[in-house]
PDB file of C-alpha atoms in Angstrom:
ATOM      1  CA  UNK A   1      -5.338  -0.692  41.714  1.00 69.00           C
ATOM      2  CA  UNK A   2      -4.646  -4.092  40.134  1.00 68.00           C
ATOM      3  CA  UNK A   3      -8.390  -4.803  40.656  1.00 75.00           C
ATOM      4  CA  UNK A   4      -9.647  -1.573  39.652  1.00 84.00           C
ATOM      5  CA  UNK A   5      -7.463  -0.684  36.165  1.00 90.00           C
ATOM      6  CA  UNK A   6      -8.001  -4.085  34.287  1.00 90.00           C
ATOM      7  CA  UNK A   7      -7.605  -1.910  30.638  1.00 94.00           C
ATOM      8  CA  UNK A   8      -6.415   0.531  28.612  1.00 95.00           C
ATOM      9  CA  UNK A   9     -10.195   2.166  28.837  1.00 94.00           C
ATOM     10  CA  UNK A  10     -10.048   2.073  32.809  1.00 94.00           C
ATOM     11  CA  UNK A  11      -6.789   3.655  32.689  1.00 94.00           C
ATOM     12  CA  UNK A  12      -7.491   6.594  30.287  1.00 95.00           C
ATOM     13  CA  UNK A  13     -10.701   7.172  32.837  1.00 94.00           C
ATOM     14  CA  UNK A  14      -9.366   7.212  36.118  1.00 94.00           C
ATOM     15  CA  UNK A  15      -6.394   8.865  34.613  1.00 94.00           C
ATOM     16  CA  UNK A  16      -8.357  11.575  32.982  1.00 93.00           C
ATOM     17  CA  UNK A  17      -9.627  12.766  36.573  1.00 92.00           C
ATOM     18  CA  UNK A  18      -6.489  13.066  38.485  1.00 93.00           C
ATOM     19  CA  UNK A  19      -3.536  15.832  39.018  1.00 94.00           C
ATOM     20  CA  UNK A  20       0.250  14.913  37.728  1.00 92.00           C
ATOM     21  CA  UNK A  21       1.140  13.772  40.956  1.00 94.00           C
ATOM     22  CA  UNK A  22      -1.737  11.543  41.618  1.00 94.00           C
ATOM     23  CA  UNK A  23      -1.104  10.162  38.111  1.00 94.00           C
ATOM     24  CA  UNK A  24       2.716   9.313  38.786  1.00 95.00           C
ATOM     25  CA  UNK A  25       1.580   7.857  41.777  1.00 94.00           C
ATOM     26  CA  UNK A  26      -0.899   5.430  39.887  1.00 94.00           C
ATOM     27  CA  UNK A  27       1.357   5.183  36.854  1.00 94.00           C
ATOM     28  CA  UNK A  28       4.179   3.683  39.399  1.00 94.00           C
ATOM     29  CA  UNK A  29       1.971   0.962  40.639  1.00 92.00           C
ATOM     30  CA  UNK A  30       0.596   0.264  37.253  1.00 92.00           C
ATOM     31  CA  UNK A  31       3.569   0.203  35.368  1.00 89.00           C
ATOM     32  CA  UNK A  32       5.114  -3.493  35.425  1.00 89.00           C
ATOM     33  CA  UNK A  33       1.844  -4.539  34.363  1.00 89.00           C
ATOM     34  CA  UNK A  34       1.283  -2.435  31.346  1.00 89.00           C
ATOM     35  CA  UNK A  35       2.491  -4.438  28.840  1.00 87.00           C
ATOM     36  CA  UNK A  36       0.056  -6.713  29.814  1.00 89.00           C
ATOM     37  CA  UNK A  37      -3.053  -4.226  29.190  1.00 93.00           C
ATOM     38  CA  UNK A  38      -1.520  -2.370  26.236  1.00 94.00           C
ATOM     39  CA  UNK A  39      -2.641  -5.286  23.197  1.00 93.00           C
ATOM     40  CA  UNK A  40      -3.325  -2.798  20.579  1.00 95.00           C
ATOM     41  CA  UNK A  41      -2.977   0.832  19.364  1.00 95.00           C
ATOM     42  CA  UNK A  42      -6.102   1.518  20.727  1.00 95.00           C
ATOM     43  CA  UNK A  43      -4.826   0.613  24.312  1.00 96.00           C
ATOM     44  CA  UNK A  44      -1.453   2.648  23.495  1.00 96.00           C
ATOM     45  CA  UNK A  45      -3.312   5.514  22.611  1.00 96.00           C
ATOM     46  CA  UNK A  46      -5.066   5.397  25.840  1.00 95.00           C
ATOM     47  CA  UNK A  47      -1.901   4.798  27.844  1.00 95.00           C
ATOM     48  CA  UNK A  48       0.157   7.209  26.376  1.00 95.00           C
ATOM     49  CA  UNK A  49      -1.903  10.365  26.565  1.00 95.00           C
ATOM     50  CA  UNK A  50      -2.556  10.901  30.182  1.00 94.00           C
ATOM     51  CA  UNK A  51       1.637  10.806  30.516  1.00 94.00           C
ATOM     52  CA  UNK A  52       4.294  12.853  30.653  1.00 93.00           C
ATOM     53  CA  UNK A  53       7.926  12.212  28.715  1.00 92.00           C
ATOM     54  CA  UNK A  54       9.567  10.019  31.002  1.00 94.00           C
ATOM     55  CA  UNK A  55       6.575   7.673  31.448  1.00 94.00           C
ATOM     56  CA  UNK A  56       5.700   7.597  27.891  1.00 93.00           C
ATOM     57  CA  UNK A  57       9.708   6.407  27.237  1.00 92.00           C
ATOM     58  CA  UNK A  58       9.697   3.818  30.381  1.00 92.00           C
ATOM     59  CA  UNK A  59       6.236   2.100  28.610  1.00 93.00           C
ATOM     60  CA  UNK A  60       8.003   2.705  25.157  1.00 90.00           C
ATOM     61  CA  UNK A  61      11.272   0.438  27.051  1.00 88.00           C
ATOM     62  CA  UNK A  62       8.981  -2.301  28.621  1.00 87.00           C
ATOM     63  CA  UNK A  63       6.882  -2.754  25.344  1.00 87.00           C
ATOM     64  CA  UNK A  64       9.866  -2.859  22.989  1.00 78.00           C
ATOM     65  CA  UNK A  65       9.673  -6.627  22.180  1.00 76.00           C
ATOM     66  CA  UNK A  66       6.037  -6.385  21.675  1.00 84.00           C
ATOM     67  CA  UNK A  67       5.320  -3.806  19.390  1.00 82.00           C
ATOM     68  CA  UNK A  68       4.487  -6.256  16.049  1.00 82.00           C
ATOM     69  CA  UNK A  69       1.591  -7.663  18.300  1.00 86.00           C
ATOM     70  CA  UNK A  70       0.389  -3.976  18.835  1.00 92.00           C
ATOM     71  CA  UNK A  71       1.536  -2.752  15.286  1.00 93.00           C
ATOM     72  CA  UNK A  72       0.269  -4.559  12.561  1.00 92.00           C
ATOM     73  CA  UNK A  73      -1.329  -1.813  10.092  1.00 95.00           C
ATOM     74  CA  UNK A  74      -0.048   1.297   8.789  1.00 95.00           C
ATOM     75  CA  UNK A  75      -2.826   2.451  11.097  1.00 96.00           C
ATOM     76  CA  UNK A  76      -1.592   0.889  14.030  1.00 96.00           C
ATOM     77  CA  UNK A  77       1.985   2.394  12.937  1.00 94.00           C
ATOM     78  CA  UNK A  78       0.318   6.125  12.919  1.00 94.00           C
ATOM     79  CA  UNK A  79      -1.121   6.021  16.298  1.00 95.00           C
ATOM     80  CA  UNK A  80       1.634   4.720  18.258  1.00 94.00           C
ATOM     81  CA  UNK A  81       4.099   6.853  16.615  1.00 93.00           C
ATOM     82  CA  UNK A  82       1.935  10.580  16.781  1.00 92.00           C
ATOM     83  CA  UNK A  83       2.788   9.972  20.765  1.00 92.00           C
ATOM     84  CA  UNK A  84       6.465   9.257  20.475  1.00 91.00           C
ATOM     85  CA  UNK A  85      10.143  12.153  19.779  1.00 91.00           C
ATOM     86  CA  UNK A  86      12.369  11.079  17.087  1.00 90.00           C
ATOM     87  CA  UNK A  87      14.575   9.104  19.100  1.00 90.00           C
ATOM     88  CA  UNK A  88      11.556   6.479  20.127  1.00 89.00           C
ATOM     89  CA  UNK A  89      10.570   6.423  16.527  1.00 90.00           C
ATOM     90  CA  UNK A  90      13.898   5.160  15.368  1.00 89.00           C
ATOM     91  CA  UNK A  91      13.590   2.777  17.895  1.00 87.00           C
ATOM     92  CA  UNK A  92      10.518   1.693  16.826  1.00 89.00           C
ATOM     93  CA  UNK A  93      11.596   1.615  13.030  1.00 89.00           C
ATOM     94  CA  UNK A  94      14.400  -0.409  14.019  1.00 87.00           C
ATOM     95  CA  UNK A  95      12.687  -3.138  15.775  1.00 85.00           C
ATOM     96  CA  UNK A  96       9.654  -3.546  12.610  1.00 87.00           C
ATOM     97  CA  UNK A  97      11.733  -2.971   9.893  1.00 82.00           C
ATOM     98  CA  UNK A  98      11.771  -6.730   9.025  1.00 84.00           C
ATOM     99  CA  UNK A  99       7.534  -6.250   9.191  1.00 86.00           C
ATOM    100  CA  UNK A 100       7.188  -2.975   7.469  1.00 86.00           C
ATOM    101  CA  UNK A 101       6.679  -4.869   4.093  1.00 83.00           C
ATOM    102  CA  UNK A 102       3.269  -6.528   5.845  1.00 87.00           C
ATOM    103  CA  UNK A 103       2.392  -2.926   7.189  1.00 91.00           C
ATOM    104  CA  UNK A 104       3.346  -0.638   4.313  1.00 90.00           C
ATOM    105  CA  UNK A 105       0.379  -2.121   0.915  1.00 88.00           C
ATOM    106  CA  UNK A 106      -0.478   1.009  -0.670  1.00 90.00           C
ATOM    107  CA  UNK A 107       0.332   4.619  -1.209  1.00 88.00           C
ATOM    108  CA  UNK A 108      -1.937   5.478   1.520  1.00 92.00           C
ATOM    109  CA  UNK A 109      -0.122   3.099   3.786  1.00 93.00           C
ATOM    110  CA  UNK A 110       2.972   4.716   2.751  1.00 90.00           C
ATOM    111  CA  UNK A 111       1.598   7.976   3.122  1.00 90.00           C
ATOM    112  CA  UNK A 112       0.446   7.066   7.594  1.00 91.00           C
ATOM    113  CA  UNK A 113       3.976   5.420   8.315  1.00 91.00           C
ATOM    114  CA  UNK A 114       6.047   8.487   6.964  1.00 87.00           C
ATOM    115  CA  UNK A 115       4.055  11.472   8.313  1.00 85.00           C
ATOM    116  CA  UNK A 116       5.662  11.425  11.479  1.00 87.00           C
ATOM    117  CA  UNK A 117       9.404  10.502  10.162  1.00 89.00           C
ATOM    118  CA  UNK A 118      12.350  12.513   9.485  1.00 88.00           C
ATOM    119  CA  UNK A 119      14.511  12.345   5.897  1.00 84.00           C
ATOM    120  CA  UNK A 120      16.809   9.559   7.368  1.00 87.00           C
ATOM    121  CA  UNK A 121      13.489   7.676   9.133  1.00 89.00           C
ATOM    122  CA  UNK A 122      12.251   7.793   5.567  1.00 86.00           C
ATOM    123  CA  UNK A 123      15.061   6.158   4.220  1.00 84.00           C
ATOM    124  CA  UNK A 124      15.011   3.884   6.405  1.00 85.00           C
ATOM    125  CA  UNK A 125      11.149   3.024   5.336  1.00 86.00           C
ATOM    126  CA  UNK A 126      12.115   2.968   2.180  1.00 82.00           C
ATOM    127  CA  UNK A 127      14.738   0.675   1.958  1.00 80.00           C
ATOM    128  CA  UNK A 128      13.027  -2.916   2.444  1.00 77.00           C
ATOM    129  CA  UNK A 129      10.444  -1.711  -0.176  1.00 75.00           C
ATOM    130  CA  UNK A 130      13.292  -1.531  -2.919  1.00 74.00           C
ATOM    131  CA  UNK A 131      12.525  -3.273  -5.916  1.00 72.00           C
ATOM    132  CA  UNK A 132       8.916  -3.227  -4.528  1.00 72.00           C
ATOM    133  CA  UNK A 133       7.833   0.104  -4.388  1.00 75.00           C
ATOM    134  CA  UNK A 134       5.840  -0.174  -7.578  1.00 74.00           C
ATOM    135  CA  UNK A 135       3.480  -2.832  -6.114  1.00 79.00           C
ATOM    136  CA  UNK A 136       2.748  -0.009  -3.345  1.00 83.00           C
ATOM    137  CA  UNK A 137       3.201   2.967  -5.471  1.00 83.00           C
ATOM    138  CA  UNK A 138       0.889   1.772  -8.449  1.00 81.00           C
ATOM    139  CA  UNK A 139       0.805   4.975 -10.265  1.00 84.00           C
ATOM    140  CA  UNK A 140       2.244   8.581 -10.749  1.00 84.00           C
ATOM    141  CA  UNK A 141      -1.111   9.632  -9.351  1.00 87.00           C
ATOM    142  CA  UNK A 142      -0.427   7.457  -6.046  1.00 88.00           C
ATOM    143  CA  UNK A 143       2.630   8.954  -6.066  1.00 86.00           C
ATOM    144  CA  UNK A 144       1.549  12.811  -5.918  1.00 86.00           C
ATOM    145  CA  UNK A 145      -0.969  11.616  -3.031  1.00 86.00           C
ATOM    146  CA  UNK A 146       2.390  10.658  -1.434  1.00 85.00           C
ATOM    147  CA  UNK A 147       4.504  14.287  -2.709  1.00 86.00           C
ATOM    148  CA  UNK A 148       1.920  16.357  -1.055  1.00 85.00           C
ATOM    149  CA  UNK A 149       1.516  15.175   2.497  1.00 82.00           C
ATOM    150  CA  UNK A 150       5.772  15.666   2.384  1.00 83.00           C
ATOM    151  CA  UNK A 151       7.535  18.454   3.185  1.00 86.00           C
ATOM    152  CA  UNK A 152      10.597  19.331   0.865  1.00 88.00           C
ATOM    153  CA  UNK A 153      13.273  17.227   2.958  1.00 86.00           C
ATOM    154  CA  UNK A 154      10.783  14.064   2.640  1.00 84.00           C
ATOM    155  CA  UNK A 155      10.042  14.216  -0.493  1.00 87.00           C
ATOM    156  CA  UNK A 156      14.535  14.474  -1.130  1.00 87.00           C
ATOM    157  CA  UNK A 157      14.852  11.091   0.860  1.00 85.00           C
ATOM    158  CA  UNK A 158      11.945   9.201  -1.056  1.00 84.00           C
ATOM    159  CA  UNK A 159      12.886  10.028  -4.123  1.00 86.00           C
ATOM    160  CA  UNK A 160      16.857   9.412  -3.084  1.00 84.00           C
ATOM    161  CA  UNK A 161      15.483   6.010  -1.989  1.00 79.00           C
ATOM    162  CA  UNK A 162      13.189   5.153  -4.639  1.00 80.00           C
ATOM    163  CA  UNK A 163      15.153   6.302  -7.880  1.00 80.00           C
ATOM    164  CA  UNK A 164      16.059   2.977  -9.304  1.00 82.00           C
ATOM    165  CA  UNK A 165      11.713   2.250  -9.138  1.00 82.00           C
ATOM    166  CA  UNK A 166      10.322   5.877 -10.623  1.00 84.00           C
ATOM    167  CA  UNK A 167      10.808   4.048 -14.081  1.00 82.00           C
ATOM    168  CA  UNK A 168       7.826   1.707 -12.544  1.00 82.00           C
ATOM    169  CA  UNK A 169       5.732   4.675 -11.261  1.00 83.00           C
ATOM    170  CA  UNK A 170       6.346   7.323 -14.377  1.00 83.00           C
ATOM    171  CA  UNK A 171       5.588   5.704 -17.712  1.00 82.00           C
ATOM    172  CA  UNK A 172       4.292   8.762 -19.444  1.00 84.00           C
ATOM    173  CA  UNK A 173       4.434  12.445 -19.959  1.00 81.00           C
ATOM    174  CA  UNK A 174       1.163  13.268 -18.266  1.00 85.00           C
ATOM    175  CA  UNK A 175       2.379  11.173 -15.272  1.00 86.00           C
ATOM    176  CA  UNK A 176       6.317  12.857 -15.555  1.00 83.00           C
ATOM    177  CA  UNK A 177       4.132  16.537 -15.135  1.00 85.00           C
ATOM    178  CA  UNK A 178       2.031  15.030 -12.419  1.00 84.00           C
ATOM    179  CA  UNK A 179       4.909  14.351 -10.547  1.00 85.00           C
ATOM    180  CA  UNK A 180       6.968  17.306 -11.470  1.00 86.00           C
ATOM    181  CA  UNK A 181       4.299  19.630  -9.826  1.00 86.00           C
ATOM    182  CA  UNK A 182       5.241  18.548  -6.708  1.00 87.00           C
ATOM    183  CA  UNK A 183       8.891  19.060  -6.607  1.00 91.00           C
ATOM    184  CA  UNK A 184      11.788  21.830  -6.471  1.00 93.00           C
ATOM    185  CA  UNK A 185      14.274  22.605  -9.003  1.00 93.00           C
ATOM    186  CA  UNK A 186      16.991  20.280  -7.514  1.00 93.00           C
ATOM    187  CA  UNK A 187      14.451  17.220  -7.383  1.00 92.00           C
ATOM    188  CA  UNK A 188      13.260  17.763 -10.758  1.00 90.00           C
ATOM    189  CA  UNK A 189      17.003  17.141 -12.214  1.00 90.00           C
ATOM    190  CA  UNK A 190      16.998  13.946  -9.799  1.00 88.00           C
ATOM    191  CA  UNK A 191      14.159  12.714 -11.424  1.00 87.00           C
ATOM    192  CA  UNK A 192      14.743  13.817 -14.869  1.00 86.00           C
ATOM    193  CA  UNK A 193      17.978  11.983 -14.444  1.00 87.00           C
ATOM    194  CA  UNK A 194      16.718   8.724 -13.585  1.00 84.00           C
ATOM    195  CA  UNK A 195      14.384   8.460 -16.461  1.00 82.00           C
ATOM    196  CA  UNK A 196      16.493  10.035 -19.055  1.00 81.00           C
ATOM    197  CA  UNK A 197      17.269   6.988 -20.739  1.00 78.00           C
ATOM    198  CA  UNK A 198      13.416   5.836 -20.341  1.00 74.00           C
ATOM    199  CA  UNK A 199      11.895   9.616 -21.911  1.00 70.00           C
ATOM    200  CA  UNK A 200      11.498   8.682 -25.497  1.00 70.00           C
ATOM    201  CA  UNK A 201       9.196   5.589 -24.869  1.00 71.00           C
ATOM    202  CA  UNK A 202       7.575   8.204 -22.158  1.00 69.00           C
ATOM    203  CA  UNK A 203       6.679  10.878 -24.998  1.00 67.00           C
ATOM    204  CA  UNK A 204       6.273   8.575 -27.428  1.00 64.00           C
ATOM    205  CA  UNK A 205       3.243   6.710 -25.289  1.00 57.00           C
ATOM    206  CA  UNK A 206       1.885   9.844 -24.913  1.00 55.00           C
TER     207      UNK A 206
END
């Protein structure tokens, strides 16, 4: 097999024509070598899809101190984690937080690392971009891009996270009812309380 699967492409094809137990069968044989044909996301993706939960978490265990070579855009990030449960993707999140602020340079980066995260993944995210959020986040209207691909208990955690920055995001009171749209009755008193000593120069810039 060795000779015959020499990529992520020859995988996903002979892969793609065989029954589960065939595939466990080639899987087993493949499997110490994997980390050697999975270099990208691409390759992942390929991997991943033709297997079932265990094999997706024993390729998740061998790759573990290789994912920043395979995840190096929020792209990247996306891909590998649409294939992995919650557990794996804390794993993951774990092992790149120390890269996330090379992955994570706009909204819309923002916007493919968190799609697949929980409220506590989220915070998680959110934390190394502290004090930085504005250079990712560069306006209210970035910031609704980011509000409506969240569901309610996303959109709690970011804000939670990013509280002492939404002075940086909302500067006026177009951009205060841009964001406000987006939000529930409990998150709009979160907000409105972390720019309450910020709304006079808000209205009066307006």
């Amino acid at each position: 097999l060795y000779n015959i699967i020499k990529s992520s492409y020859d995988f996903s094809n002979v892969m793609s024509c065989l029954n589960a137990e065939k595939k466990a069968v080639v899987f087993d044989s493949l499997k110490g070598n994997l980390h050697n044909i999975i270099q990208s996301s691409y390759n992942f993706s390929n991997i991943m899809q033709h297997l079932n939960a265990e094999q997706k978490a024993a390729v998740c265990e061998s790759l573990n101190g290789n994912l920043h070579n395979i995840i190096k855009s929020a792209d990247d990030f996306r891909i590998v984690l649409g294939f992995l449960n919650a557990e794996q993707i804390t794993a993951v999140l774990e092992s790149l937080k120390g890269d996330l602020h090379n992955i994570i340079k706009s909204s819309n980066d923002f916007i493919k690392v968190i799609c697949y995260l929980n409220a506590e993944q989220i915070t998680v995210v959110c934390e190394p971009l502290k004090g930085n959020s504005h250079n990712i986040i560069k306006s209210s209207d970035d910031f609704r891009d980011i509000l409506e691909h969240l569901n309610t208990e996303q959109i709690t955690a970011v804000l939670e996270s990013l509280k002492g920055d939404l002075h940086n995001i909302i500067k006026s009171a177009n951009d205060f009812g841009c964001v406000l749209e987006h939000l529930n009755t409990e998150q709009k008193v979160e907000v409105y309380e972390s720019l309450k000593g910020n709304l006079h120069n808000m209205i009066k810039s307006s």
